[in-house]
Coordinates of C-alpha atoms in Angstrom, one line a residue:
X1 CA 11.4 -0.7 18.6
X2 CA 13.8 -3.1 18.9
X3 CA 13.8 -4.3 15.4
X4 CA 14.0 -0.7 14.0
X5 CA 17.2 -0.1 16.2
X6 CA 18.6 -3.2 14.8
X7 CA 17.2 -2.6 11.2
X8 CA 18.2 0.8 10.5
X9 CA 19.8 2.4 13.5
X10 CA 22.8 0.6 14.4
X11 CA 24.1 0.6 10.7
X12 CA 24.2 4.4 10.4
X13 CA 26.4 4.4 13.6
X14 CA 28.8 2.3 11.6
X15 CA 29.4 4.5 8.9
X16 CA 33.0 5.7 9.3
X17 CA 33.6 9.1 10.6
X18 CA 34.9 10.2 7.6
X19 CA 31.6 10.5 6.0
X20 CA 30.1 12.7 8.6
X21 CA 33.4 14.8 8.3
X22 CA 32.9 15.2 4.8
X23 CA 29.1 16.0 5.1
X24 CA 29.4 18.8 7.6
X25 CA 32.0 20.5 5.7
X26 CA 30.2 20.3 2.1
X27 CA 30.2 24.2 1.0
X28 CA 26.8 26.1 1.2
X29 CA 25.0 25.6 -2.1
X30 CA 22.6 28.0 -3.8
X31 CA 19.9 26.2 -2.3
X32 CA 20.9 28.7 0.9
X33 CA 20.0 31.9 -0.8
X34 CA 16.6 30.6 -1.8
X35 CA 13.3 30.9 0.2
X36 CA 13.3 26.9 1.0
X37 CA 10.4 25.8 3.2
X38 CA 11.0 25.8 7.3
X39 CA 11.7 23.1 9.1
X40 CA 14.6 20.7 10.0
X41 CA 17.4 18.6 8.0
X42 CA 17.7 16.6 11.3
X43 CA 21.3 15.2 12.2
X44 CA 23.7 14.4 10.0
X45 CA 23.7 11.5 7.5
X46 CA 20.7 10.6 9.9
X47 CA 18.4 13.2 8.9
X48 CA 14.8 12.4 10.7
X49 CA 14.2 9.0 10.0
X50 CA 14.9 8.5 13.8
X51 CA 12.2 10.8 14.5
X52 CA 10.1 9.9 11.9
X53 CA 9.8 6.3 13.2
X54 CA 9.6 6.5 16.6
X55 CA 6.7 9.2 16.6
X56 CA 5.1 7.1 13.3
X57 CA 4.3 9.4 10.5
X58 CA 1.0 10.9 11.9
X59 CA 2.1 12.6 14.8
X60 CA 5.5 13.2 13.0
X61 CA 3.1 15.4 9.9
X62 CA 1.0 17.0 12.4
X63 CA 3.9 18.4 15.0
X64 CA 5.5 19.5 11.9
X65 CA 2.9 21.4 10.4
X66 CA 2.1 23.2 13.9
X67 CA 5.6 24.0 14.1
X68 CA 6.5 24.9 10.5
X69 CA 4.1 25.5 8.2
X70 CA 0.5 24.0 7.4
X71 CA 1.3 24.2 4.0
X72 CA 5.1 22.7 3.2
X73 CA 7.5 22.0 5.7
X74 CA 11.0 20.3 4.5
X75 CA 12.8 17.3 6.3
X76 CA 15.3 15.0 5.4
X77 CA 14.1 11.7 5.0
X78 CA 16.3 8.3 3.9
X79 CA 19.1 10.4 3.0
X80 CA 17.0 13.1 0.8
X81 CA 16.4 16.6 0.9
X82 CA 12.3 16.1 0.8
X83 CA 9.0 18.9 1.5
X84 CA 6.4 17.5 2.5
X85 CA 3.0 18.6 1.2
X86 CA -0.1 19.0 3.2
X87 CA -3.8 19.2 3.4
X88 CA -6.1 19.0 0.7
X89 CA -4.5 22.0 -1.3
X90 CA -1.0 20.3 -1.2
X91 CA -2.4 16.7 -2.6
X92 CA -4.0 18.5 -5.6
X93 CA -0.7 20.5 -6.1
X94 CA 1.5 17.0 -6.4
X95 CA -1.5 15.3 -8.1
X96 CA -2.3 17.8 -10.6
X97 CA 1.8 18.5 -11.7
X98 CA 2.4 15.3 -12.2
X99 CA 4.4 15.0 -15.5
X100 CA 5.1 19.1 -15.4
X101 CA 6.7 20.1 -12.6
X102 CA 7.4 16.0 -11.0
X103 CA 8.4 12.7 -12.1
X104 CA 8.3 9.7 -10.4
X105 CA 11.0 8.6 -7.8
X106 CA 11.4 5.2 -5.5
X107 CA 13.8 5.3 -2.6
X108 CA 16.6 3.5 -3.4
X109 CA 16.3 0.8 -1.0
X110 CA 12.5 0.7 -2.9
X111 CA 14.1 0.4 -6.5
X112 CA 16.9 -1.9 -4.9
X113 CA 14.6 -4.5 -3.5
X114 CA 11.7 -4.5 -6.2
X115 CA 13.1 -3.9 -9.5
X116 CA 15.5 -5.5 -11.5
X117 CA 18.9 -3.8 -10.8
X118 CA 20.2 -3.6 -14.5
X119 CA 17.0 -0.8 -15.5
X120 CA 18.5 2.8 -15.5
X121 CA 16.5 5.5 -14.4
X122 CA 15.5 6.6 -17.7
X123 CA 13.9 2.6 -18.0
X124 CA 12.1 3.2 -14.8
X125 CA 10.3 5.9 -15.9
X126 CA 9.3 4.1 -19.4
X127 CA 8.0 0.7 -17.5
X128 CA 6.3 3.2 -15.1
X129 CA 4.2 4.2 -17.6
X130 CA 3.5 1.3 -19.3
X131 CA 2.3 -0.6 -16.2
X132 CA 0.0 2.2 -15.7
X133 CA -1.4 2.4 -18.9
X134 CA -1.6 -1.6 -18.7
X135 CA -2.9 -1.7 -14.9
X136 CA -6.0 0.5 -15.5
X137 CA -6.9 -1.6 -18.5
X138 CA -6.6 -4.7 -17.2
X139 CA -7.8 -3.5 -13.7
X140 CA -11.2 -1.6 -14.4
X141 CA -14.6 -3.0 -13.1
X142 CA -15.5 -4.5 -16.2
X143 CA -12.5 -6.3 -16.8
X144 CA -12.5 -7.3 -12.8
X145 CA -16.4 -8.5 -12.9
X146 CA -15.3 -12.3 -13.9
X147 CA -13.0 -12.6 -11.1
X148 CA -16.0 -11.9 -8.4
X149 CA -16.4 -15.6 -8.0
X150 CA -13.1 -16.8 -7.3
X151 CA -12.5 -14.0 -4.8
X152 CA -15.5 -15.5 -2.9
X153 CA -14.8 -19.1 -3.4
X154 CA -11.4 -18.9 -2.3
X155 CA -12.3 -16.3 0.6
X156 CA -14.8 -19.4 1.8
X157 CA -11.8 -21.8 1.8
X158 CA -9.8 -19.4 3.6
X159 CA -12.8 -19.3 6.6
X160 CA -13.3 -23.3 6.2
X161 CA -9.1 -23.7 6.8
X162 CA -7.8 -21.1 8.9
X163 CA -10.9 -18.9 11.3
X164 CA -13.1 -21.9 11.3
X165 CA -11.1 -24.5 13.8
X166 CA -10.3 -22.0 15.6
X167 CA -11.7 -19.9 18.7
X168 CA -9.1 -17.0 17.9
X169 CA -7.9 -15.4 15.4
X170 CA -4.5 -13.0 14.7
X171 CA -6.1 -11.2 11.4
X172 CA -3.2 -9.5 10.2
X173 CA -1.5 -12.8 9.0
X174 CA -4.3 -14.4 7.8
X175 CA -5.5 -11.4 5.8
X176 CA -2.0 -11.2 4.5
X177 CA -1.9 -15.0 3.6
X178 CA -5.4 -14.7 2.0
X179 CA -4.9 -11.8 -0.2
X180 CA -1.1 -13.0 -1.2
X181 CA -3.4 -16.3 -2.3
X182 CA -5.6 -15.1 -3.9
X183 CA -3.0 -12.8 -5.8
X184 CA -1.4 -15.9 -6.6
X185 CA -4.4 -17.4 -8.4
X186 CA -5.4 -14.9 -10.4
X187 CA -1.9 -13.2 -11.6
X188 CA 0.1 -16.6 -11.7
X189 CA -2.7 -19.3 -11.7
X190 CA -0.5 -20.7 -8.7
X191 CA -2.6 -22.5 -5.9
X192 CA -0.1 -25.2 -4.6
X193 CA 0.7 -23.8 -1.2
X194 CA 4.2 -24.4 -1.3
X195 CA 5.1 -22.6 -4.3
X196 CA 3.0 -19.9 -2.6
X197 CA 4.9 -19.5 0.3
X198 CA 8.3 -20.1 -1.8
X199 CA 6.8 -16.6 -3.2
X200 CA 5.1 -14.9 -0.1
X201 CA 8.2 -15.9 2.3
X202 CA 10.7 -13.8 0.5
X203 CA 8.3 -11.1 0.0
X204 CA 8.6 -10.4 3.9
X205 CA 11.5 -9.4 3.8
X206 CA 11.0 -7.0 0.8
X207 CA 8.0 -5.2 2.5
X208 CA 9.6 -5.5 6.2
X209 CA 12.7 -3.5 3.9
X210 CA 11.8 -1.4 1.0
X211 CA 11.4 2.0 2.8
X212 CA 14.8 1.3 5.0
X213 CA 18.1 3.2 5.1
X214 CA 19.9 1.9 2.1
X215 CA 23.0 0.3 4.3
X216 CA 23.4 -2.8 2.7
X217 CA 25.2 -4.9 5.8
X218 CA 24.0 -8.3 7.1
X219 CA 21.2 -8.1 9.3
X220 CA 19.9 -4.9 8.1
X221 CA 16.1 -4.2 6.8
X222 CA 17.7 -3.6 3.3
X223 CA 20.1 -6.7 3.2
X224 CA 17.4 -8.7 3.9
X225 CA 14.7 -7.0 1.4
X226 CA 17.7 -7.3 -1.4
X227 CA 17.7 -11.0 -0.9
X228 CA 14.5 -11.5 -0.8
X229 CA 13.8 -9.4 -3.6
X230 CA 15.9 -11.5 -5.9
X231 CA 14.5 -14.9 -5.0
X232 CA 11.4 -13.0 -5.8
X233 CA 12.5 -12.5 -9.3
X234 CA 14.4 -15.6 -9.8
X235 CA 10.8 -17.3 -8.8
X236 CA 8.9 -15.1 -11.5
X237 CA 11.4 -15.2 -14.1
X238 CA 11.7 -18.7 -13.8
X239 CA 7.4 -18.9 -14.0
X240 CA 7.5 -16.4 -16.8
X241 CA 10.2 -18.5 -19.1
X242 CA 7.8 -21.8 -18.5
X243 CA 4.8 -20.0 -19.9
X244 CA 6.1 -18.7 -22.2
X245 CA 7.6 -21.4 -23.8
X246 CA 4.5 -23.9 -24.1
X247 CA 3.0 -20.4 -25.7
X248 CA 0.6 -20.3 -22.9
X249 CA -1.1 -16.3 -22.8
X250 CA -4.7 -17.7 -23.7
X251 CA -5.6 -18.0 -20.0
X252 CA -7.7 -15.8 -18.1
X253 CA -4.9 -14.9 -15.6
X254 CA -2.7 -11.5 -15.6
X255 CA 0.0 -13.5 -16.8
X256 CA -2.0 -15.1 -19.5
X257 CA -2.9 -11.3 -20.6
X258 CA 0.7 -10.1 -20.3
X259 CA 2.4 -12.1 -22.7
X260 CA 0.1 -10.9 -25.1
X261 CA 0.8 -7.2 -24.6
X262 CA 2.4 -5.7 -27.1
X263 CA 4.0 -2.2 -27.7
X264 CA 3.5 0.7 -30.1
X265 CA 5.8 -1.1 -32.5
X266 CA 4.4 -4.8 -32.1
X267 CA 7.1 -5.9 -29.7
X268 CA 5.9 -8.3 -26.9
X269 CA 6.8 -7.4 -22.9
X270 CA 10.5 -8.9 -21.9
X271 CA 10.0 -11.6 -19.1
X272 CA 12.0 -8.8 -17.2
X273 CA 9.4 -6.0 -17.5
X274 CA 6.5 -8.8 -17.1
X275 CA 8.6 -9.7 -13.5
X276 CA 8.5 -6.0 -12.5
X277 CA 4.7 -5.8 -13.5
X278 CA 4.0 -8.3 -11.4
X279 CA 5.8 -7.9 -8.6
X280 CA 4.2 -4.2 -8.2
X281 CA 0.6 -5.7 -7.9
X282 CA 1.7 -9.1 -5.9
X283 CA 4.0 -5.8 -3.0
X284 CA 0.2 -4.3 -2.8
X285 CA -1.2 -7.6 -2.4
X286 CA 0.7 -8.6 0.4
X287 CA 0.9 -5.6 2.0
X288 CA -1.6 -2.8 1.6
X289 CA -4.4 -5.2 0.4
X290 CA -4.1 -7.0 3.7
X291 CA -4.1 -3.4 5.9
X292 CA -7.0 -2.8 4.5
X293 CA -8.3 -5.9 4.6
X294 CA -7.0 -5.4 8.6
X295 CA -8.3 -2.2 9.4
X296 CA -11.8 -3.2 8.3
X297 CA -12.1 -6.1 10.4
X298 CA -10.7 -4.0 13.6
X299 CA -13.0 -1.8 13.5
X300 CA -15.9 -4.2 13.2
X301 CA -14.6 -5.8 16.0
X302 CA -14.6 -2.3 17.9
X303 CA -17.9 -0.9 16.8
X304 CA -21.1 -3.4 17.4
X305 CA -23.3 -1.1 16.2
X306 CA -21.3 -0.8 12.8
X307 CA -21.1 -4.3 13.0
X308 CA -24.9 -4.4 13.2
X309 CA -25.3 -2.5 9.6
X310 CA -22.7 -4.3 7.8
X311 CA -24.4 -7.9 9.0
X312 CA -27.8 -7.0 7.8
X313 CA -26.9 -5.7 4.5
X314 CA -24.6 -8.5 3.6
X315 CA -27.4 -11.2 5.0
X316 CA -30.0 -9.3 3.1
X317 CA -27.7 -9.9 0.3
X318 CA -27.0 -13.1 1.1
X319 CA -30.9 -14.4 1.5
X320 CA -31.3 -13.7 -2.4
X321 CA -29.1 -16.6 -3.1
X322 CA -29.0 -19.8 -3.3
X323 CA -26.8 -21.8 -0.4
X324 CA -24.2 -22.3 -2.7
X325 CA -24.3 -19.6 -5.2
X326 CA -21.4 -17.5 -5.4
X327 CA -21.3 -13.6 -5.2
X328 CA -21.3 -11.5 -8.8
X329 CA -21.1 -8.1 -9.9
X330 CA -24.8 -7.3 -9.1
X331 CA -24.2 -8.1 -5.5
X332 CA -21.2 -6.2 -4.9
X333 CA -23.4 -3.6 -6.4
X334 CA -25.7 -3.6 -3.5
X335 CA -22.9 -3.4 -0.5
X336 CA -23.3 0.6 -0.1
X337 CA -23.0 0.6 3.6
X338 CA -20.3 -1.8 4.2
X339 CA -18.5 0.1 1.4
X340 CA -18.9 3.1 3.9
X341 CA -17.4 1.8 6.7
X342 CA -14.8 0.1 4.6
X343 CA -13.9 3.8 3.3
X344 CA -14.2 5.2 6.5
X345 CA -11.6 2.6 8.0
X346 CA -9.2 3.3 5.6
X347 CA -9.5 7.3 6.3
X348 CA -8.6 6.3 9.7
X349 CA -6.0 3.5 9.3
X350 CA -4.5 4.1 5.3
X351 CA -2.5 1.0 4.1
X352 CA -0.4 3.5 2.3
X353 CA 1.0 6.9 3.7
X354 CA 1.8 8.8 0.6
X355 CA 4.3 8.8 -2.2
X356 CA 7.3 10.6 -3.2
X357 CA 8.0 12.6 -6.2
X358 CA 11.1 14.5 -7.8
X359 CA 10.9 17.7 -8.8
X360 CA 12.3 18.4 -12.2
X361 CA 12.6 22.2 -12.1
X362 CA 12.1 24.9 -9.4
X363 CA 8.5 25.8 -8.7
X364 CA 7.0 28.3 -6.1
X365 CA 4.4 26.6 -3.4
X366 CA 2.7 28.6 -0.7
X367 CA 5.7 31.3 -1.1
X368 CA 8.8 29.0 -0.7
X369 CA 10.7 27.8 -3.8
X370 CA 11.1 24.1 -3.9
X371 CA 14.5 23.4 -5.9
X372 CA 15.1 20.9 -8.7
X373 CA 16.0 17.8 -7.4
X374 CA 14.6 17.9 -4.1
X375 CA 12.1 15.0 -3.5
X376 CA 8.2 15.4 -2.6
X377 CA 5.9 13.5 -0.6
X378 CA 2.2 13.9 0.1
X379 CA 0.8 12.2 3.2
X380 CA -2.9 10.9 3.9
X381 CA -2.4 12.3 7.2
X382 CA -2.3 15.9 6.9
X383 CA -6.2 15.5 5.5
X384 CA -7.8 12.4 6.4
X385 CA -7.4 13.4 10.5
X386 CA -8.0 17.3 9.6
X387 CA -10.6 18.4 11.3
X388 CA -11.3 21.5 8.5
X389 CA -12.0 18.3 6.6
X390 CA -13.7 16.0 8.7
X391 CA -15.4 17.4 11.6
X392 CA -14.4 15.2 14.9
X393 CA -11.5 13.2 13.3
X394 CA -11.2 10.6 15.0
X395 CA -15.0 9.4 15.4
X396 CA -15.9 6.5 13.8
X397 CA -18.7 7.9 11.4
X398 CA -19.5 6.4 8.0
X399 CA -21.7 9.0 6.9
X400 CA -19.2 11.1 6.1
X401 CA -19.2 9.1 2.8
X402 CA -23.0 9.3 1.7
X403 CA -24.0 11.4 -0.8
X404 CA -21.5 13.2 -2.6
X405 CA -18.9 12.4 -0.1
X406 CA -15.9 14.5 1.4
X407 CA -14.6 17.3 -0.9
X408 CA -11.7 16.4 -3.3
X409 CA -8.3 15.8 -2.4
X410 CA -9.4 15.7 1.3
X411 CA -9.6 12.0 0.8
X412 CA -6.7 10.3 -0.7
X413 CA -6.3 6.7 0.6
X414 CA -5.2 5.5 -3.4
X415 CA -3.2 9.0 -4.5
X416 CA -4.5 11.0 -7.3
X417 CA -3.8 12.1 -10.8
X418 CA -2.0 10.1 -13.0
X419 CA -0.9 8.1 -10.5
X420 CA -3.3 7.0 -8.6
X421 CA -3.6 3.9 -7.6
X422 CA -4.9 1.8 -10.3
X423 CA -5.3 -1.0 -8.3
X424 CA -8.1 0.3 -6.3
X425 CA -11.5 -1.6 -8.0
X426 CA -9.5 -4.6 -7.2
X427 CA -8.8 -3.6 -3.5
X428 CA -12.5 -2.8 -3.6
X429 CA -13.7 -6.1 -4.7
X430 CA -11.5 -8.0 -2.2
X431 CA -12.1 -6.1 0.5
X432 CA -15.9 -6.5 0.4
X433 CA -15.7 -10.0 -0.6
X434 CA -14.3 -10.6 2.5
X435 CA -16.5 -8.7 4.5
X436 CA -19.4 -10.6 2.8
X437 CA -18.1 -13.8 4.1
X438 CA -16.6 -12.8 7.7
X439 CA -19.8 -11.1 9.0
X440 CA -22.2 -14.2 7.7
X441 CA -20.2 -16.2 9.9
X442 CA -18.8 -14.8 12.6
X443 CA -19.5 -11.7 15.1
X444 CA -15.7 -10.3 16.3
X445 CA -14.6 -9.6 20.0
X446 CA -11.0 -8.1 20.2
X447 CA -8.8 -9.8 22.5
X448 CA -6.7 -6.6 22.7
X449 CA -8.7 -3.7 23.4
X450 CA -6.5 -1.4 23.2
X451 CA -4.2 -2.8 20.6
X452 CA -1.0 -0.7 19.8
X453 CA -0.3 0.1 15.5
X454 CA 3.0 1.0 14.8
X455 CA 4.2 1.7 11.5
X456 CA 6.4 -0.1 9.0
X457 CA 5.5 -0.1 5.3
X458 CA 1.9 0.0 6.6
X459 CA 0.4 0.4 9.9
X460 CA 0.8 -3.0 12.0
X461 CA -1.0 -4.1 14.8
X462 CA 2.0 -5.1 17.5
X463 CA 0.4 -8.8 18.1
X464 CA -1.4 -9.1 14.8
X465 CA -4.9 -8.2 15.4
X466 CA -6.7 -11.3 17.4
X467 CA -10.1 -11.5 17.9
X468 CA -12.7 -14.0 19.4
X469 CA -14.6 -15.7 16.9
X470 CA -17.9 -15.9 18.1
X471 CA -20.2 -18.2 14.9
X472 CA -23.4 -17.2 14.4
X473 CA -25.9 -20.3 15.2
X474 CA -27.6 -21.9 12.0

């Protein structure tokens, strides 16, 4: 609490009176004679980012929706007039409009922070594309199988270095460490620790900023996540020049792959829009990567009996190998339970909450008109806790996910569309790779039972997640 009052609240009280003035004496617009959704702008200047941190998004969605509307309900969130879209209905809405009715959008303490300043909006949107087109190439199961291996060799290391000396463990930070590793590896083909860290320091401060209040005054959450975004940059650029000049894109890295890529007209990626590619995959790395990573191993911790299934399918696995034989395709292949729970972890605890979009014309949703301009936002919470969706919410229960699975849209944990998240085979991958090598080892205890999760870019357990480490006997 303390950190968001000094993050994003205090600077707002410092903006001069004169603004406020000026904002509540702006002339109605014609957005006033239209049927707009119900619900509240907030205060002034402030909106509800007040609320919307100190209830966490969750409860903020689900008091909203009782109030307002199940459907749509509007806010005003990081200085934007913004409806929120709900359920299962509202996801396919967003996800299936994409490129008609919405375009993309990134809050500006988002674009600020992560991209280069000098790209217009109009360069956004053309890089936007072009990463996703890249992405799902470069990013699909068959192009992912060869880096099985090194997932598991390095997750070994990890275990060897940073679980093994010790009795307890805080997870958070050490799934965030080995996921912005391994990212490292196989996007940069950097494994000296202290150029990682000159990379995964300033990338705190980017993630603890990039959905703030754009205020940009020393000590704020944006400040920081500016700075830290360009010794981000300056670090890749710098990386980027080096490799390219020694004509080095034969490698099997993303890098390597990169500056081979070429467009419609033959023209290679600048070093600027490599950077930007980069940086999108190394954010998720750091931080949704290791949530999920997180989330997994709390509720392993939690749940013996979940424990239990996960342990005898990965040592089932694990006893048709030889002692040193690292994991492959086929064996991932075979981790259908664990995969379960994984799922069912990330219905409960979602690295990401949603995404914005801005609308490009006025549309009709559930009888309100949403106006051009205004920005969108779908949220995993208004399904994933639904109980028209999932019968007793907030069970633990990875059979929700055998057989065909919950109905579409109901369960959204990497987007939809277009858009979805094409980084989700690799989150897969890593995610089970770890599993694989945490439960051979090691049976979990939770030092914190009852462990608070607030929410920054991604939920966060308050002391980082420690558990007792508890090694199996050889």
């Amino acid at each position: 609490m303390d950190a968001f009052l000094h993050a994003y609240l205090v600077p707002l009280f410092l903006i001069p009176l004169s603004l406020y003035l000026f904002s509540s004496l702006r002339k109605k617009g014609s957005n006033d004679l239209k049927n707009l959704p119900p619900g509240s702008k907030g205060w002034p200047m402030v909106g509800e980012n007040m609320e919307f941190a100190l209830l966490g998004p969750q409860k903020f969605v689900k008091d909203r929706m009782s109030t307002y509307s199940p459907e749509v309900f509007q806010t005003s969130l990081l200085g934007e007039k913004m409806a929120i879209f709900c359920g299962a209905q509202g996801n396919k809405f967003l996800f299936t409009n994409e490129n008609k009715l919405l375009t993309s959008w990134w809050p500006q303490s988002m674009k600020k922070a992560l991209l280069f300043p000098e790209f217009i909006e109009s360069d956004l949107k053309e890089v936007s594309a072009l990463k996703r087109s890249f992405h799902h190439d470069i990013l699909k199961p068959e192009a992912l199988k060869q880096y099985i291996p090194v997932m598991d060799e390095l997750a070994r290391g990890h275990l060897d270095n940073e679980w093994k000396p010790n009795s307890v463990v805080k997870v958070l930070p050490m799934s965030k460490k080995y996921t912005f590793d391994l990212a490292c590896r196989l996007f940069l083909s950097v494994v000296d620790p202290m150029h990682i860290k000159k990379l995964s320091d300033p990338f705190t401060l980017v993630t603890n900023g990039m959905f703030s209040v754009p205020i940009d005054l020393p000590g704020t959450a944006y400040n920081g996540a500016i700075k830290g975004g360009k010794m981000v940059r300056e670090e890749l650029m710098r990386i980027i020049k080096e490799r390219r000049e020694v004509h080095e894109g034969e490698g099997r890295d993303l890098l390597s792959k990169m500056l081979l890529v070429t467009d419609e007209d033959g023209n290679f990626l600048s070093e600027m829009e490599i950077s930007n590619n980069i940086i999108g995959l190394l954010v998720a790395s750091f931080e949704t990567t290791s949530s999920a990573v997180t989330a997994v191993m709390n509720y392993l911790a939690e749940y013996p009996h979940i424990y239990d299934g996960v342990f005898k399918e990965q040592m089932a696995i694990a006893e048709t190998k030889a002692c040193d034989e690292l994991l492959r395709w086929e064996d991932i292949e075979k981790m259908k339970y664990s995969w379960n729970v994984a799922r069912e972890s990330l219905r409960l605890t979602p690295p990401a909450q949603g995404a914005f979009r801005e609308t490009t014309t006025d549309f009709t949703y559930a009888g309100f008109t949403i106006p051009k301009g205004w920005k969108t936002f779908w949220t995993v919470h208004s399904s994933h806790k639904n109980p028209k969706y999932f019968p007793e919410p907030e069970k633990f229960d990875p059979s929700r996910f055998e057989g065909s699975g919950p109905a579409p849209y109901t369960f959204v944990p990497f987007g939809g569309g277009p858009r979805m998240c094409p980084g989700k085979e690799y989150a897969r991958l890593e995610v089970l790779v770890f599993m694989h090598n945490v439960v051979r080892r090691f049976k979990l205890d939770k030092a914190i039972p009852n462990e608070k999760i607030v929410f920054y870019a991604s939920p966060t357990p308050v002391h980082g997640l420690p558990v007792h480490l508890r090694p199996h006997k050889n």
